[in-house]
PDB file of C-alpha atoms in Angstrom:
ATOM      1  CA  UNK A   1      86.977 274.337 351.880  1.00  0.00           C
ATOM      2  CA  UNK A   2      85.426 275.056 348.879  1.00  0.00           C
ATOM      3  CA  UNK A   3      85.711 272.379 345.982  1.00  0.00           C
ATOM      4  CA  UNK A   4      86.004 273.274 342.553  1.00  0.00           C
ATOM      5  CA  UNK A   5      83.298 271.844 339.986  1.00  0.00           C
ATOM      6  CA  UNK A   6      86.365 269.249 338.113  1.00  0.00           C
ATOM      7  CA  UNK A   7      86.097 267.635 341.519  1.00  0.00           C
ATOM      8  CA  UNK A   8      82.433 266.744 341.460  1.00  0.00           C
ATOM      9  CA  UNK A   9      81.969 265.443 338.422  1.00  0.00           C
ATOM     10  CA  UNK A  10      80.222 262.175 338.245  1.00  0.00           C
ATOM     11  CA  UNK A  11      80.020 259.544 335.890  1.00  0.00           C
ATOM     12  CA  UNK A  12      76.779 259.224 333.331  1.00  0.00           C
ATOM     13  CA  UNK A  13      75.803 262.916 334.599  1.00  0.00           C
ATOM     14  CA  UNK A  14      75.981 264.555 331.490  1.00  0.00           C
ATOM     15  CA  UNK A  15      74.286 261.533 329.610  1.00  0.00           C
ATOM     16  CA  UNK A  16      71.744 262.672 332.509  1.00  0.00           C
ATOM     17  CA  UNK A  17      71.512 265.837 332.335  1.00  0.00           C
ATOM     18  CA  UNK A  18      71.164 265.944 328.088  1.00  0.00           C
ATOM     19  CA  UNK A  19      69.106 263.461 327.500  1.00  0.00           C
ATOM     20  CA  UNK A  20      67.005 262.634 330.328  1.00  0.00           C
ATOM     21  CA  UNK A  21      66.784 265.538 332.996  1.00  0.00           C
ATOM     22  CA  UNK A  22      65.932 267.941 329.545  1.00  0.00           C
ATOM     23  CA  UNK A  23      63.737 267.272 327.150  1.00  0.00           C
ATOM     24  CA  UNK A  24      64.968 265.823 323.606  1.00  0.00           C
ATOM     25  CA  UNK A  25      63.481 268.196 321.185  1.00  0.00           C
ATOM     26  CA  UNK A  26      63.642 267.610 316.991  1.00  0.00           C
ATOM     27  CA  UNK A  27      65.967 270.885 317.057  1.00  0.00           C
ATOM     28  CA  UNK A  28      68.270 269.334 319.213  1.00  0.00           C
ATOM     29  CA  UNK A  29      68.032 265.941 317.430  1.00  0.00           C
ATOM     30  CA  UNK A  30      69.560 267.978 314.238  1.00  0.00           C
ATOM     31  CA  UNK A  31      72.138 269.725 315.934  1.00  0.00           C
ATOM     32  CA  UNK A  32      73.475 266.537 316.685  1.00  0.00           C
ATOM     33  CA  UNK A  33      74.069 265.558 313.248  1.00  0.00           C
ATOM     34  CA  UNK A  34      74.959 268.205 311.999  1.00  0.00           C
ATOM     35  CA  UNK A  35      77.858 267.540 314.710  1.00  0.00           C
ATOM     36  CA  UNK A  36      78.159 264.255 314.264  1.00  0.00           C
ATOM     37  CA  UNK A  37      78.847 264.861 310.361  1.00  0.00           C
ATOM     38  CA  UNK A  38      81.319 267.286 310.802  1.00  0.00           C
ATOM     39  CA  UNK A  39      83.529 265.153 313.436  1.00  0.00           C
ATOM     40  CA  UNK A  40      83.217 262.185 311.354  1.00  0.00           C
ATOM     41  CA  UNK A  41      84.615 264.144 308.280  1.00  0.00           C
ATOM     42  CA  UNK A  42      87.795 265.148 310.692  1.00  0.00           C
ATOM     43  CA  UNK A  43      87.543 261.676 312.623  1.00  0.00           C
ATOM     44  CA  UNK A  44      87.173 258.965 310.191  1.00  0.00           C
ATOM     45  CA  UNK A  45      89.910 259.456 307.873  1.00  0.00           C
ATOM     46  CA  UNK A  46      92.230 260.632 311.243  1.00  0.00           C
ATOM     47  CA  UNK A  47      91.285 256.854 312.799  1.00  0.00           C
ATOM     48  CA  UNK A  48      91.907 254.959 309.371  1.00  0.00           C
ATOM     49  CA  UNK A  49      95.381 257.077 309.328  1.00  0.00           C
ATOM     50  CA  UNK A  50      96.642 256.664 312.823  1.00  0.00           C
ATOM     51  CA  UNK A  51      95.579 252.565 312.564  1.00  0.00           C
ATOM     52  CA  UNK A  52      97.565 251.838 309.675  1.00  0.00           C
ATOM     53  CA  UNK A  53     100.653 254.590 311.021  1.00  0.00           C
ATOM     54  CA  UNK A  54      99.655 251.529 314.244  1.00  0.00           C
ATOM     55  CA  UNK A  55     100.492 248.436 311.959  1.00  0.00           C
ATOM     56  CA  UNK A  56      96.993 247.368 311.913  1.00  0.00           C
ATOM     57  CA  UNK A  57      94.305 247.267 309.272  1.00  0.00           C
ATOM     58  CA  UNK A  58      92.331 250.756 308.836  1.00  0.00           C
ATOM     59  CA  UNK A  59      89.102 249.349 309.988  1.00  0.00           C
ATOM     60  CA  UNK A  60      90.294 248.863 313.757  1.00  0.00           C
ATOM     61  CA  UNK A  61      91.004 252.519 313.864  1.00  0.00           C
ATOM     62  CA  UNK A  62      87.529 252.802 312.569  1.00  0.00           C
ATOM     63  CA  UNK A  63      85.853 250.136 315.457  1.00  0.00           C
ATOM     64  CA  UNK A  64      88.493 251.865 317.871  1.00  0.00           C
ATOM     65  CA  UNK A  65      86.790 255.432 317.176  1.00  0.00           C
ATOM     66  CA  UNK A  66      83.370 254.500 317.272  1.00  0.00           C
ATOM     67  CA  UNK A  67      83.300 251.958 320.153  1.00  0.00           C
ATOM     68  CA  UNK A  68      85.482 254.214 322.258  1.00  0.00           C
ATOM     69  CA  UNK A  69      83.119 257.583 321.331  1.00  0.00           C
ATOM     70  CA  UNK A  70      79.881 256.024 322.585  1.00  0.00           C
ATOM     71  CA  UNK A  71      81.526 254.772 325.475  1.00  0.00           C
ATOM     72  CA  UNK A  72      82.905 258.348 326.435  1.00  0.00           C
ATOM     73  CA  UNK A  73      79.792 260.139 325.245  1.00  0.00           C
ATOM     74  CA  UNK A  74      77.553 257.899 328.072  1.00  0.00           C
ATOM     75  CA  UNK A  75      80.036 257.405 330.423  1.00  0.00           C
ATOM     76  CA  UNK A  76      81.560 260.917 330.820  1.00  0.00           C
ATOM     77  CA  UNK A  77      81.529 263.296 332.996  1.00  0.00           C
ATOM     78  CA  UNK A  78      81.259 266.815 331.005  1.00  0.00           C
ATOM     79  CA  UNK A  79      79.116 267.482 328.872  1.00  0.00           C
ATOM     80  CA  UNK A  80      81.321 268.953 326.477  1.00  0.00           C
ATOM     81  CA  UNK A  81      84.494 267.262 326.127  1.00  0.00           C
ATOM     82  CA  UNK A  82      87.040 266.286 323.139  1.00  0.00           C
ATOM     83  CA  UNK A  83      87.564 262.651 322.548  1.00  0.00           C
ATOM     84  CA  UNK A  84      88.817 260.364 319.783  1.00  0.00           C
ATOM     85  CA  UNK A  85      92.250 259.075 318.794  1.00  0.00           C
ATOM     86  CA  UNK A  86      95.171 261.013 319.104  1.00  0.00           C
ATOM     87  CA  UNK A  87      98.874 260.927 316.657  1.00  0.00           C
ATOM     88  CA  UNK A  88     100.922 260.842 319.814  1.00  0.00           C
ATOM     89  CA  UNK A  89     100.572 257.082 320.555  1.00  0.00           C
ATOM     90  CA  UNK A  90     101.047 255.776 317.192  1.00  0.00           C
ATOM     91  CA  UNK A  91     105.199 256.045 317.886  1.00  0.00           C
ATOM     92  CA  UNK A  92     104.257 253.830 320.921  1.00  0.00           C
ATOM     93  CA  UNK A  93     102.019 251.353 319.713  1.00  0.00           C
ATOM     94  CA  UNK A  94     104.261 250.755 316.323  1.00  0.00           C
ATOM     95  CA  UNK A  95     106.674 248.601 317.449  1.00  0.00           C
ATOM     96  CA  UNK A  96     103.995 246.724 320.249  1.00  0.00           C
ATOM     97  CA  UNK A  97     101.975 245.652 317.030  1.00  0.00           C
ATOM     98  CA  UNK A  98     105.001 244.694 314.805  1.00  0.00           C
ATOM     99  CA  UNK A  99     106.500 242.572 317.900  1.00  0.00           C
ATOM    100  CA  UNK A 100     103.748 241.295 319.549  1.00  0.00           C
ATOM    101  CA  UNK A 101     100.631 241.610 317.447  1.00  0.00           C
ATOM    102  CA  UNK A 102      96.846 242.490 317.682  1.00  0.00           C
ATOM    103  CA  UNK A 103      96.948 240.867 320.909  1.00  0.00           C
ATOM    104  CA  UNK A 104      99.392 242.325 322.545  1.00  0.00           C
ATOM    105  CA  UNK A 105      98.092 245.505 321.244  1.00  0.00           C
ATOM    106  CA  UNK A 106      94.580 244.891 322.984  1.00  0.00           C
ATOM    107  CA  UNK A 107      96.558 243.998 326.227  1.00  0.00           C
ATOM    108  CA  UNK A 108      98.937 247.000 325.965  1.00  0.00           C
ATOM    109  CA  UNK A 109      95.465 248.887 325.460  1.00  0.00           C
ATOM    110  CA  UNK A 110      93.847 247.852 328.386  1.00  0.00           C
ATOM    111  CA  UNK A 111      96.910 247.938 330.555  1.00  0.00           C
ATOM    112  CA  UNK A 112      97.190 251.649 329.717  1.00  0.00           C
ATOM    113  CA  UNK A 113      93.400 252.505 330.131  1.00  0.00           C
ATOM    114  CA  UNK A 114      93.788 250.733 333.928  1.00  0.00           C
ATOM    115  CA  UNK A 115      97.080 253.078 334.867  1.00  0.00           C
ATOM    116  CA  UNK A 116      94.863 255.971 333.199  1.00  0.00           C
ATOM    117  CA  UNK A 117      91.749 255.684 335.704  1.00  0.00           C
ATOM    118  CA  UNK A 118      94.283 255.197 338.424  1.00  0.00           C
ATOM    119  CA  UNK A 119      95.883 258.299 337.626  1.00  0.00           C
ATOM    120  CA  UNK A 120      92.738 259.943 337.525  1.00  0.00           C
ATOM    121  CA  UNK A 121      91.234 258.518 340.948  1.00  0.00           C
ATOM    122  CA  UNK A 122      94.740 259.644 342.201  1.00  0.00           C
ATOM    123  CA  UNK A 123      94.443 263.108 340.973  1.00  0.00           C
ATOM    124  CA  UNK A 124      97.709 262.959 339.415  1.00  0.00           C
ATOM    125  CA  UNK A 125      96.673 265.404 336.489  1.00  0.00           C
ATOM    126  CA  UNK A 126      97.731 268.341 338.381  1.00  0.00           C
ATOM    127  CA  UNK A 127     101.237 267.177 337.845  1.00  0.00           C
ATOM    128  CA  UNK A 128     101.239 268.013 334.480  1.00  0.00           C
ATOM    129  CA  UNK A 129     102.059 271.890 335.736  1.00  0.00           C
ATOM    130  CA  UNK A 130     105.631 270.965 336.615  1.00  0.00           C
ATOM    131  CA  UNK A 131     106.511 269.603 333.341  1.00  0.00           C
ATOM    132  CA  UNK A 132     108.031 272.369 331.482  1.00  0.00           C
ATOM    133  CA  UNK A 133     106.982 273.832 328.186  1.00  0.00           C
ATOM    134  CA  UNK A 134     110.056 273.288 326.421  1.00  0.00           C
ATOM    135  CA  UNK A 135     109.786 269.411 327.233  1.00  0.00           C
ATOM    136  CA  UNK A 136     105.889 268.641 325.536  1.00  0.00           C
ATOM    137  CA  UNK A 137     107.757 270.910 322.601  1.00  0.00           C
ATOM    138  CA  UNK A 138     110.397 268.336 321.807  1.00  0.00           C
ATOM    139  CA  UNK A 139     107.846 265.415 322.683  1.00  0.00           C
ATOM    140  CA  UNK A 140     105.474 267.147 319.835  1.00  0.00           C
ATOM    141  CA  UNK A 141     107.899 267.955 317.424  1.00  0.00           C
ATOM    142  CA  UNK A 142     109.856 264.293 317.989  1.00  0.00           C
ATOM    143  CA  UNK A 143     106.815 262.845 317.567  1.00  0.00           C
ATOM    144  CA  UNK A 144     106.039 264.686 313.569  1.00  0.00           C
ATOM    145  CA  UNK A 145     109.042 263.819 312.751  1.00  0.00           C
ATOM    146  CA  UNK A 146     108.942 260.319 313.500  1.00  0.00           C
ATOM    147  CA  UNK A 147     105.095 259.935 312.110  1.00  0.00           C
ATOM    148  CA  UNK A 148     106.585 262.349 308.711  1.00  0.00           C
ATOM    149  CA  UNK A 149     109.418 259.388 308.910  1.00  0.00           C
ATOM    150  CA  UNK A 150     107.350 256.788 309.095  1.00  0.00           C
ATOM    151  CA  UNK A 151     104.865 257.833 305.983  1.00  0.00           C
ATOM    152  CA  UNK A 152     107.663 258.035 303.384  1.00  0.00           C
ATOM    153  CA  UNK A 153     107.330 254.505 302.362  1.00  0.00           C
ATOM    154  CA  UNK A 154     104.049 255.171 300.970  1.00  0.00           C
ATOM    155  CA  UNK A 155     104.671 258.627 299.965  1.00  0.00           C
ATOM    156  CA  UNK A 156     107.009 257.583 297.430  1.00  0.00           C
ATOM    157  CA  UNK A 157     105.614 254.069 296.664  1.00  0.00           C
ATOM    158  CA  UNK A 158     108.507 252.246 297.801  1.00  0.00           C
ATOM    159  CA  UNK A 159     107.760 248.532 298.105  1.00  0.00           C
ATOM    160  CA  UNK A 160     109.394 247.366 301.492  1.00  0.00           C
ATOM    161  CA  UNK A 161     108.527 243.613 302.560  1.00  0.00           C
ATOM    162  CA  UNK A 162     109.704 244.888 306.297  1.00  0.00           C
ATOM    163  CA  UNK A 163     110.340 247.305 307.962  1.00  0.00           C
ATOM    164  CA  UNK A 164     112.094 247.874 311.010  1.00  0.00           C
ATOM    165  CA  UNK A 165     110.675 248.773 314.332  1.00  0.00           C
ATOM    166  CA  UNK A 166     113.492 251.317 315.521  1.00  0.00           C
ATOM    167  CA  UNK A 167     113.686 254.830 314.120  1.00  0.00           C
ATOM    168  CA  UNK A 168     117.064 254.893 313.146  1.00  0.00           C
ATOM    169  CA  UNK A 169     117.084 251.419 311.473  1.00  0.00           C
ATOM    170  CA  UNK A 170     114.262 251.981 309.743  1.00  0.00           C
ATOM    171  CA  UNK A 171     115.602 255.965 308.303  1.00  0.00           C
ATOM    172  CA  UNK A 172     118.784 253.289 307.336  1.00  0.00           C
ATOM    173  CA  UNK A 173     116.471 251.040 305.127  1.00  0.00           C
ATOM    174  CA  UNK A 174     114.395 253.958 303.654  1.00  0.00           C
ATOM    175  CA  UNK A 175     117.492 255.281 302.267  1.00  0.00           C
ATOM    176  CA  UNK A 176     118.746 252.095 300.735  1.00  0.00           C
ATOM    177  CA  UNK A 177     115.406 251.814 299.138  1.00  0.00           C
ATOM    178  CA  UNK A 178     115.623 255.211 298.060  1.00  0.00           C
ATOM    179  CA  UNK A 179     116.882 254.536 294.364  1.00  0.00           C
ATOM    180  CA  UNK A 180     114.426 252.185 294.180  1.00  0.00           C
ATOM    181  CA  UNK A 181     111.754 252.594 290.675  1.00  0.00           C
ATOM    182  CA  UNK A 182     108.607 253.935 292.730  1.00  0.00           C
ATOM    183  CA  UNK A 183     105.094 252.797 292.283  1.00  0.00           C
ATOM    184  CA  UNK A 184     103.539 255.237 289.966  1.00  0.00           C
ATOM    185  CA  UNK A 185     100.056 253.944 290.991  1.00  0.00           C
ATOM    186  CA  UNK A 186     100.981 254.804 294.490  1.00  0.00           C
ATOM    187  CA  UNK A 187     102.030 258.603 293.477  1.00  0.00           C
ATOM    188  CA  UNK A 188      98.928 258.848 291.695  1.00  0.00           C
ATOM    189  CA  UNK A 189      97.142 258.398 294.867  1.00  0.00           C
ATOM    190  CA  UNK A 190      99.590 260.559 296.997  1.00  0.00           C
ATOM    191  CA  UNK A 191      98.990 263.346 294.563  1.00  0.00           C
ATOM    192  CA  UNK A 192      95.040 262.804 294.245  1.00  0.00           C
ATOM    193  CA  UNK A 193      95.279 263.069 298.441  1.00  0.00           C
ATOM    194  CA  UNK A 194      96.958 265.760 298.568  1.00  0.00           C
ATOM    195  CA  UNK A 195      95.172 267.380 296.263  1.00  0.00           C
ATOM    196  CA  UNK A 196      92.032 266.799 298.038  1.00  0.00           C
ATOM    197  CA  UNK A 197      93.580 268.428 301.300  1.00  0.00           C
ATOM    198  CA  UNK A 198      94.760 271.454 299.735  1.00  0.00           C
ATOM    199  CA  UNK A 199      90.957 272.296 298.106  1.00  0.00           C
ATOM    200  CA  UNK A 200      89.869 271.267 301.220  1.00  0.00           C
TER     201      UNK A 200
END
């Protein structure tokens, strides 16, 4: 029975195969900054964003992303792979930080990294071809309009000592903040970002 290449993969092999097995040459050295530049543009402000849209500060999105990319870059298996925080758990890991705190984040972190190589020793990603389409559709979209949700607060410069930790509650208390006078220094800023996003 022949086994596909996914199967074989090993751990550290690509580290290997890059850096030791082939020669490190000054062109290649370059190359890699020049990547490593033009993820951290995309990556740095994406892990500030997704830590505070978290509950945290934005530095632990910024420890999170580096830590975590060194880790995967030694440690992986392929030697081209994509990596690096993602919006989808930030609905998740909301109300875990709010409730339990930057502990029970890190537990809730590790917990979910354990069932993750489980699922992967188990081979359980073929699964993911019975799911239908229409389902990761209404995960996506739920998910950009709870992150949109969640932003408004800032976007207006609405000054909220707390905020709730369900979606519906916390649509409820927008609202009733709503007439509120905004924070012109906080529009100033929402303007100047998105300002910067549309040149960019």
């Amino acid at each position: 029975m022949k086994t596909h290449k996914v199967n074989r993969v090993r751990p550290f092999s690509a580290f290997i195969d890059a850096c030791v097995k082939e020669p490190y040459s000054f062109a290649r050295l370059l190359k890699d900054i020049i990547a490593g530049i033009t993820v951290g543009i995309i990556a740095i402000p994406l892990a500030m964003a997704l830590a505070i849209g978290s509950g945290v500060p934005p530095q632990y999105g910024l420890y999170t992303a580096a830590i975590a990319g060194i880790i995967i870059a030694v440690t992986g298996g392929s030697r081209y792979s994509v990596s690096g925080p993602t919006a989808a758990f930030v609905v998740i890991l909301y109300p875990v930080s709010q409730q339990f705190g930057l502990s029970g984040l890190l537990i809730a972190t590790l917990m979910s990294g354990i069932i993750l190589v489980v699922m992967g020793l188990a081979r359980f990603g073929k699964l993911i071809e019975y799911i239908p389409v229409s389902v990761t559709l209404g995960f996506t979209s739920g998910i950009a309009i709870t992150i949109a949700t969640m932003q408004i607060k800032d976007f207006f410069g609405l000054e909220m000592s707390h905020v709730p930790e369900t979606y519906i509650d916390k649509v409820i208390a927008l609202g009733a903040r709503s007439t509120d006078n905004p924070s012109w220094r906080y529009i100033n800023r929402r303007n100047h970002s998105l300002s910067i996003n549309l040149l960019a």
